[in-house]
Coordinates of C-alpha atoms in Angstrom, one line a residue:
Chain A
X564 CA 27.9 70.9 -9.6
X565 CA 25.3 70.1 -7.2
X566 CA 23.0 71.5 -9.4
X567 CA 23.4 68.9 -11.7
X568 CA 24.2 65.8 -9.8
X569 CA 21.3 66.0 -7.3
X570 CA 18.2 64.2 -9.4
X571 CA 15.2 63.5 -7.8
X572 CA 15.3 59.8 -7.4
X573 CA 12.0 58.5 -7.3
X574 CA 10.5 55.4 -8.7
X575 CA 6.5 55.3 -9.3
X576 CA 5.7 51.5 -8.8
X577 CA 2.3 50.9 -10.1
X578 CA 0.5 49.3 -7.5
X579 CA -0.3 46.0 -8.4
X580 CA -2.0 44.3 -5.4
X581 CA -5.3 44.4 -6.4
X582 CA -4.5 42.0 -10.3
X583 CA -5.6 38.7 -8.4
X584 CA -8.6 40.2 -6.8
X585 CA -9.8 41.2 -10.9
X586 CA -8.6 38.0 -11.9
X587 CA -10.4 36.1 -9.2
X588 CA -13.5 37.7 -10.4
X589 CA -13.0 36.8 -13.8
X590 CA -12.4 33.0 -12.7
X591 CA -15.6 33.1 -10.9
X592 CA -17.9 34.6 -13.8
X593 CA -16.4 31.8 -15.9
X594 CA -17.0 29.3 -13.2
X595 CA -20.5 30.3 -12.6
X596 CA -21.4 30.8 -16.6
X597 CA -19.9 27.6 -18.1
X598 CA -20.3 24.3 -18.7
X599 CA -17.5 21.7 -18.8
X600 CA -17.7 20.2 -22.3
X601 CA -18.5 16.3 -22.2
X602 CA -17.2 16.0 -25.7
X603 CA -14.8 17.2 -28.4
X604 CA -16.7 19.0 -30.8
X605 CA -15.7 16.9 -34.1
X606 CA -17.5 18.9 -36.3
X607 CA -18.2 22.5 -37.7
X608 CA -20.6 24.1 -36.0
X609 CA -21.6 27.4 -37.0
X610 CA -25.0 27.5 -35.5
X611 CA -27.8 29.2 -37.4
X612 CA -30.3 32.2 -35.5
X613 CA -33.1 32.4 -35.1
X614 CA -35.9 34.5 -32.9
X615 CA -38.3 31.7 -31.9
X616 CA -36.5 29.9 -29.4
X617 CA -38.3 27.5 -26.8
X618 CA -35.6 26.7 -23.4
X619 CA -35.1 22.9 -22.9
X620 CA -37.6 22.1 -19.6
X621 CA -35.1 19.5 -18.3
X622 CA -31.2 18.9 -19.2
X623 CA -31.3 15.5 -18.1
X624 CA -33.3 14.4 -20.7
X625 CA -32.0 15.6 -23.5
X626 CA -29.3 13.7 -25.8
X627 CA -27.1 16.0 -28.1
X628 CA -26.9 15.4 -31.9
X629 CA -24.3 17.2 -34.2
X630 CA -24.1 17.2 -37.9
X631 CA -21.7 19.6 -39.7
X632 CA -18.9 19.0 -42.0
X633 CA -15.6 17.6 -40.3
X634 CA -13.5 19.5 -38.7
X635 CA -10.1 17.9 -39.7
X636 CA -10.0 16.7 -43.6
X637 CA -8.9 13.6 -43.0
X638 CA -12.5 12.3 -42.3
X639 CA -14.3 13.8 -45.2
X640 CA -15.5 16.6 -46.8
X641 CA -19.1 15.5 -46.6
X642 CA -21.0 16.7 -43.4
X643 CA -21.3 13.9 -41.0
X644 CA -23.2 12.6 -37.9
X645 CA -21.4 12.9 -34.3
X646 CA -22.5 11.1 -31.2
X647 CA -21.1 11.7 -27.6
X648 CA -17.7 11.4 -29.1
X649 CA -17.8 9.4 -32.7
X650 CA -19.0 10.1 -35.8
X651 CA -21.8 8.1 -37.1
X652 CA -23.4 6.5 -39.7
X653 CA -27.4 7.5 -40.0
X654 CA -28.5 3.6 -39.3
X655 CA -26.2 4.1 -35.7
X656 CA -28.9 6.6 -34.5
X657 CA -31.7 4.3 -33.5
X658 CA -29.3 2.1 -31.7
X659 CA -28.3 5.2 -29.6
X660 CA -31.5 6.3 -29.0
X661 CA -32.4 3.5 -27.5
X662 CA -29.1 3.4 -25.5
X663 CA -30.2 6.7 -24.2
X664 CA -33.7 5.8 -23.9
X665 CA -32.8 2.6 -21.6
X666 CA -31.0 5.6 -19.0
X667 CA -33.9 6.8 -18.1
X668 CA -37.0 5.6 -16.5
X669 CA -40.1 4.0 -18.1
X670 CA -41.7 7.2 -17.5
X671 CA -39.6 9.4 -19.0
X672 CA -38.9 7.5 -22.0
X673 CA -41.7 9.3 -23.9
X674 CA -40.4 12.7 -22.8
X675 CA -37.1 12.5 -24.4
X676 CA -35.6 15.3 -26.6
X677 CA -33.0 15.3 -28.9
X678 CA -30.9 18.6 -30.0
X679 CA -30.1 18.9 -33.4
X680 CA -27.2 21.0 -33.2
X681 CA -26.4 21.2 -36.8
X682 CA -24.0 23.7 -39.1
X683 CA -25.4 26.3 -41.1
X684 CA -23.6 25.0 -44.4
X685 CA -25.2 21.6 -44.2
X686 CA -27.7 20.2 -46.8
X687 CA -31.4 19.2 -45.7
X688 CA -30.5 15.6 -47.2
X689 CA -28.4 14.2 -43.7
X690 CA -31.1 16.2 -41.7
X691 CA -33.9 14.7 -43.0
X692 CA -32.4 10.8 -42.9
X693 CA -31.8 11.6 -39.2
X694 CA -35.1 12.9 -38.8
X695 CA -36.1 10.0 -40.5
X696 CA -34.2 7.5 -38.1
X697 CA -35.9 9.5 -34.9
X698 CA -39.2 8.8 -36.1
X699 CA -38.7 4.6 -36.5
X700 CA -37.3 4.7 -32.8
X701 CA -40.2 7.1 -31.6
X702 CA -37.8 10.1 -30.5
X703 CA -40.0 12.5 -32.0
X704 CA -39.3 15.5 -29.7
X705 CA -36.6 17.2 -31.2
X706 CA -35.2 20.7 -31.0
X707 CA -33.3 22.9 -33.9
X708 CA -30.7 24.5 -31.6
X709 CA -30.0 28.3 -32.6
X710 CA -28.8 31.1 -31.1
X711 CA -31.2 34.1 -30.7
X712 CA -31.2 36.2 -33.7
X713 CA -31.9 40.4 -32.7
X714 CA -33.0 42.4 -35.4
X715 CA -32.2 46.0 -35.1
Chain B
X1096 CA 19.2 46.8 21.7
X1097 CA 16.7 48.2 19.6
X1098 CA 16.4 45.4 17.0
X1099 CA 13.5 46.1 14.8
X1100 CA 11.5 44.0 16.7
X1101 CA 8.6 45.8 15.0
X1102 CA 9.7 44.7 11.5
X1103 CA 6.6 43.3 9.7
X1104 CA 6.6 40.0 7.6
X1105 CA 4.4 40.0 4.0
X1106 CA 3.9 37.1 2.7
X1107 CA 5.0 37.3 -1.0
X1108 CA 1.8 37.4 -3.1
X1109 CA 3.0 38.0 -6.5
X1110 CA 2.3 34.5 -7.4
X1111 CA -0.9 35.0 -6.3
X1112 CA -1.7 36.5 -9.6
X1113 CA 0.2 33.5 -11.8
X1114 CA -2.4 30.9 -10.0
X1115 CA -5.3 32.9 -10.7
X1116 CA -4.3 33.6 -14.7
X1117 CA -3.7 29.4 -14.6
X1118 CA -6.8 28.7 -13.5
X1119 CA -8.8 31.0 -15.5
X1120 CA -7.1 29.6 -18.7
X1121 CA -7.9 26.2 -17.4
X1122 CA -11.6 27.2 -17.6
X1123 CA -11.7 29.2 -20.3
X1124 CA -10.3 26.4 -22.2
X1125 CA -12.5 23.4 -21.0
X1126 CA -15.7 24.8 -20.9
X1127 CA -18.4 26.4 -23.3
X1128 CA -21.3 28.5 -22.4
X1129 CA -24.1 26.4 -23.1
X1130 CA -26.6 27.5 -25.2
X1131 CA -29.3 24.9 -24.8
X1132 CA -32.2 26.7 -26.8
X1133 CA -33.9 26.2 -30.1
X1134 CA -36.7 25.7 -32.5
X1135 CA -38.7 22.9 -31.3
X1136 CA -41.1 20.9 -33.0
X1137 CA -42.6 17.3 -32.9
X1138 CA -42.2 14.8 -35.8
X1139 CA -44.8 13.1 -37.1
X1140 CA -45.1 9.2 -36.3
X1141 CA -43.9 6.8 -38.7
X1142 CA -46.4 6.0 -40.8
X1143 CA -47.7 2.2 -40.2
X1144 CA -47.0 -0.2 -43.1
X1145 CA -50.3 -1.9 -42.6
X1146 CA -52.4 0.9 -42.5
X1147 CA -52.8 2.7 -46.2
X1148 CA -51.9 6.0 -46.1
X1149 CA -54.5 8.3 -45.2
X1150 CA -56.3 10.1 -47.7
X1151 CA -55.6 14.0 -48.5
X1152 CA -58.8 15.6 -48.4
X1153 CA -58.3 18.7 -47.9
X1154 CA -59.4 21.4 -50.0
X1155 CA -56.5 23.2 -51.7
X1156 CA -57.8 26.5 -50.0
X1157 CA -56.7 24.9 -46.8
X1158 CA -53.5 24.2 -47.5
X1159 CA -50.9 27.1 -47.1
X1160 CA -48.0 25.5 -49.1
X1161 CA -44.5 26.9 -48.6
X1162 CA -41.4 25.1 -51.0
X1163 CA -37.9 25.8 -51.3
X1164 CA -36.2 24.2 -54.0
X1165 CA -32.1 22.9 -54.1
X1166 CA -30.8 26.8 -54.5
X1167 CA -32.4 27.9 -51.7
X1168 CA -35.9 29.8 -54.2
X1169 CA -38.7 29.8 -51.7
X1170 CA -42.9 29.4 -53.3
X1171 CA -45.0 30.4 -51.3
X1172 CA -48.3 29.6 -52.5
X1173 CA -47.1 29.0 -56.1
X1174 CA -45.9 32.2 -56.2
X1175 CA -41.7 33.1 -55.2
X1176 CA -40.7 34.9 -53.0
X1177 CA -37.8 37.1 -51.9
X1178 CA -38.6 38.2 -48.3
X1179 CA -38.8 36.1 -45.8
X1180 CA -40.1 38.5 -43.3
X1181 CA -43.4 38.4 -45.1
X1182 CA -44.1 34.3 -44.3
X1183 CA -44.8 35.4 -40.9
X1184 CA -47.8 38.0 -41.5
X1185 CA -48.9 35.7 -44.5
X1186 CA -49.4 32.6 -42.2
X1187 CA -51.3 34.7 -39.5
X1188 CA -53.2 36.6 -42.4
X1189 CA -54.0 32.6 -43.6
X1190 CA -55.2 31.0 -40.0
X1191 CA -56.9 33.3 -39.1
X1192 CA -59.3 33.6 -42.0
X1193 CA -62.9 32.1 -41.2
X1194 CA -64.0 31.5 -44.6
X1195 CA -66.8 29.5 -43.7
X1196 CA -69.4 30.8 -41.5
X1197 CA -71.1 28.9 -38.7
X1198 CA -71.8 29.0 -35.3
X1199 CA -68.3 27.0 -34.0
X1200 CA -66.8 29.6 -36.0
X1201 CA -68.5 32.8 -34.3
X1202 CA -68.2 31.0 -30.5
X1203 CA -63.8 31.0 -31.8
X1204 CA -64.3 34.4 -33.0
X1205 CA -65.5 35.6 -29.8
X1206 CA -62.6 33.8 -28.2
X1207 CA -60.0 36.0 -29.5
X1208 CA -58.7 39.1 -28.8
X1209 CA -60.2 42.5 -29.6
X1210 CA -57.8 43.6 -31.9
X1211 CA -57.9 39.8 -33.5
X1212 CA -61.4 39.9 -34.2
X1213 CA -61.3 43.9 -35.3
X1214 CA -59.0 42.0 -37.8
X1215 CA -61.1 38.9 -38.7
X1216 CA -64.5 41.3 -39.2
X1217 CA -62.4 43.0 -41.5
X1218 CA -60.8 41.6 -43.7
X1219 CA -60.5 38.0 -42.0
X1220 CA -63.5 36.4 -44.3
X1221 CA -61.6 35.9 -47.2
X1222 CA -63.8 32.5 -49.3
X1223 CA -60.5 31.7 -50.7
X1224 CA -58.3 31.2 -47.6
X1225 CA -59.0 28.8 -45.1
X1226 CA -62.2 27.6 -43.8
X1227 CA -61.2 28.1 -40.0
X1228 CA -57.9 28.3 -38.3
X1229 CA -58.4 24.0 -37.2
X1230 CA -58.8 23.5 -41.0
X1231 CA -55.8 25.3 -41.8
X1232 CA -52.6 23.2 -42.4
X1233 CA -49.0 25.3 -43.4
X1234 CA -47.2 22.5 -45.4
X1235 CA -43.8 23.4 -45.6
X1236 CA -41.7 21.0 -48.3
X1237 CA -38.1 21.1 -48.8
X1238 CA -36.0 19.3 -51.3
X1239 CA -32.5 17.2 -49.8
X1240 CA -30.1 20.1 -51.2
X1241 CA -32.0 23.0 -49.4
X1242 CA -29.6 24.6 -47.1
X1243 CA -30.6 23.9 -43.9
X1244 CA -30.2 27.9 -42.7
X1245 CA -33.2 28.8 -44.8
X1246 CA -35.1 25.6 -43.7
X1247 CA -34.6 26.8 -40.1
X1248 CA -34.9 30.5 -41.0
X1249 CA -38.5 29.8 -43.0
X1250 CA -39.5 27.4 -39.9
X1251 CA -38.8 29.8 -37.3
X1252 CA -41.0 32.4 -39.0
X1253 CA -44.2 30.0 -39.7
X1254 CA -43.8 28.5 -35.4
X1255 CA -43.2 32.6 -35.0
X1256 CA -46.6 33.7 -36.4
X1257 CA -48.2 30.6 -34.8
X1258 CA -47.1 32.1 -31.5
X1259 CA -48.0 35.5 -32.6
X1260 CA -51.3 34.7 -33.2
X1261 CA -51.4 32.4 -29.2
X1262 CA -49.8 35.6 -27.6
X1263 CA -51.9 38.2 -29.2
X1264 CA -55.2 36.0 -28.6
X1265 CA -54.2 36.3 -24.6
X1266 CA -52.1 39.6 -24.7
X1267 CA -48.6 38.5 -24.4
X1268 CA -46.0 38.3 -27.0
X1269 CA -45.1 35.5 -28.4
X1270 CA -41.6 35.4 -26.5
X1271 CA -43.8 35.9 -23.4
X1272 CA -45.9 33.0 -24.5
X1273 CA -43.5 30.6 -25.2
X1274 CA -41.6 31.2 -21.7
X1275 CA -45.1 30.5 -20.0
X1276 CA -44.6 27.5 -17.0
X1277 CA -46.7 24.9 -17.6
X1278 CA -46.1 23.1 -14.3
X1279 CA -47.8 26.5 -12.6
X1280 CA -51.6 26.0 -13.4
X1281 CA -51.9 29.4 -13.4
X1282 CA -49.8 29.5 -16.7
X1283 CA -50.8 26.8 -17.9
X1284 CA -54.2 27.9 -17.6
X1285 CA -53.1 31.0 -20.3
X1286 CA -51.3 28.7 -22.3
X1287 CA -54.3 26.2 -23.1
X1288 CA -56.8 29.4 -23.4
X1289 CA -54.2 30.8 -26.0
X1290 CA -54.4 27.5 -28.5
X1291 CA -57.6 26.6 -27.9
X1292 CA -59.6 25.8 -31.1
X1293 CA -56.8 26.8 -33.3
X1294 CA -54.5 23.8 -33.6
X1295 CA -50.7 24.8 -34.7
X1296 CA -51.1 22.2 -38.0
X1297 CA -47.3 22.3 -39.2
X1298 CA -46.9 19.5 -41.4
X1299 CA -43.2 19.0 -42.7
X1300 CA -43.6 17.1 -46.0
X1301 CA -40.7 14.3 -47.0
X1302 CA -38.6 16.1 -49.6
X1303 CA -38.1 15.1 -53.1
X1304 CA -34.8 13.5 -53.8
X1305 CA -33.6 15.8 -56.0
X1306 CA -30.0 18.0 -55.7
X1307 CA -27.9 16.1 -52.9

């Protein structure tokens, strides 16, 4: 009988003291990588490639411009214009321009970019008109954002 | 008497875990990587309502003229196109052509690189291409239903041969080229040598109104 009652009665336990230590570093990459979003992205934004790119000399004068279609069908099918955290009409641009423009010094005025970050599905129409509305307010620095295309 | 004095006290830490996961999700879900790069490029002014409009006079040979119509059909140079790999070696092929030969043109050709002006002796004379790379001008015309992934796509391949031909001219590539500092005067030194005499004359025409 005790050759059948007698089990080895051992439990493996998986140590498990080093999970936070991998999850701490996680944390951190994501910490040290990101950027905390200043607005809800109201829009699609599929973001065309491309291989040219040119880096943005200085964040703090650069203002963000997103055009793609609406992301909830309630506003629309057609694409449309957001700002900081509304959507637009194209006439609304110069007046934010010159919102942004009054932020920064009399120097730096001149030396203002805007970022078009725009959908690939969208039409050149809406593009141009805000292209358009730049150049009556004298915002004519503007970068096509993209994401960098590698060929293989 | 022999109490287990020596009994050691571990903090529990299996919450530790819990904080961390809450913390990463908090982040994960409130931030984005930014990606704050792009194809840039200056508009021209606004054209003043007093002043006429200036007068084209250009010669056609000057003019390297890329369309794309409402579904997306690219002409390049009157002719279509499928391939949009090929703008980029068709723009360099067209600024760098010295069709008219004089001494400003000779001092430029001496300016470039060796392979550059291996090129330009040639086959870089061509009579019906452009005078000289500062009379060359790509005009690049869209119409208002173009999608605006080919616009960008066809853009980034005419500023990518501009670049090209800057990086080649002081033997960098053109990513190397475009990352050059221009606070450091050393760089920027490069940089101006690069464009000098050959102007990057992008003109973006307005579109016809046609397909919105």
């Amino acid at each position: 009988m005790s050759k059948f009652k007698k089990k080895a009665s051992t439990s493996q336990d998986i140590p498990t003291a080093s999970l936070p230590d991998i999850i701490f570093m996680l944390l951190f990459f994501f910490m040290v990588t990101t950027v905390l979003r200043e607005s809800d992205i109201l829009v699609e934004q599929k973001i065309p490639a491309a291989k040219e790119l040119n880096k943005l000399e200085r964040k703090s004068l650069v203002s963000y411009i997103y055009i793609g279609k609406p992301k909830k069908s309630d506003m629309g099918a057609e694409p449309r214009i957001q700002i900081n955290d509304r959507l637009v009409q194209p006439t609304d641009i110069q007046k934010f321009v010159n919102e942004e423009k009054d932020k920064l010094t009399e120097v730096e005025r001149d030396q203002i970019t805007m970022a078009l970050k725009i959908d690939r599905e969208v039409k050149m129409g809406i593009v141009v008109d805000v292209q358009q509305e730049l150049k009556e307010v004298n915002a004519r620095k503007i970068l096509y954002s993209a994401t960098k295309r590698i060929d293989l | 008497m022999a109490k287990s004095k020596n009994r050691k006290v571990d903090i529990p830490s299996a919450s530790l875990a819990d904080i961390a996961f809450l913390l990463l999700i908090f982040f994960l879900v409130t931030t984005t990587i930014a990606s704050d790069k792009g194809i840039a490029l200056l508009l021209p002014p606004k054209p003043d309502p007093n002043q006429p409009p200036p007068d084209i006079t250009k010669n056609q040979r000057n003019i390297f003229k890329v369309n794309v119509n409402s579904s997306d059909r690219i002409l390049v140079e009157d002719e279509p196109l499928q391939d949009i790999s090929k703008i980029r070696e068709m723009v360099k092929d067209f600024v760098l052509n010295f069709g008219k030969q004089d001494q400003e043109n000779q001092d430029l050709i001496n300016s470039l690189s060796a392979v550059q002006r291996n090129f330009v002796l040639s086959q870089g004379r061509k009579p019906d291409s452009s005078d000289s790379p500062s009379d060359a001008v790509v005009s690049y015309k869209t119409d208002r239903g173009t999608s605006y992934e080919i616009y960008l796509g066809i853009l980034d391949e005419i500023m990518g041969a501009y670049d090209e031909i800057y990086g080649e001219r002081v033997g960098l590539t053109a990513e190397e080229f475009r990352n050059l500092d221009k606070s450091d005067p050393a760089q920027n030194d490069v940089y101006s040598r690069a464009r000098e005499g050959i102007p990057r004359n992008v003109s973006i025409a307005e579109p016809t109104k046609i397909g919105e």
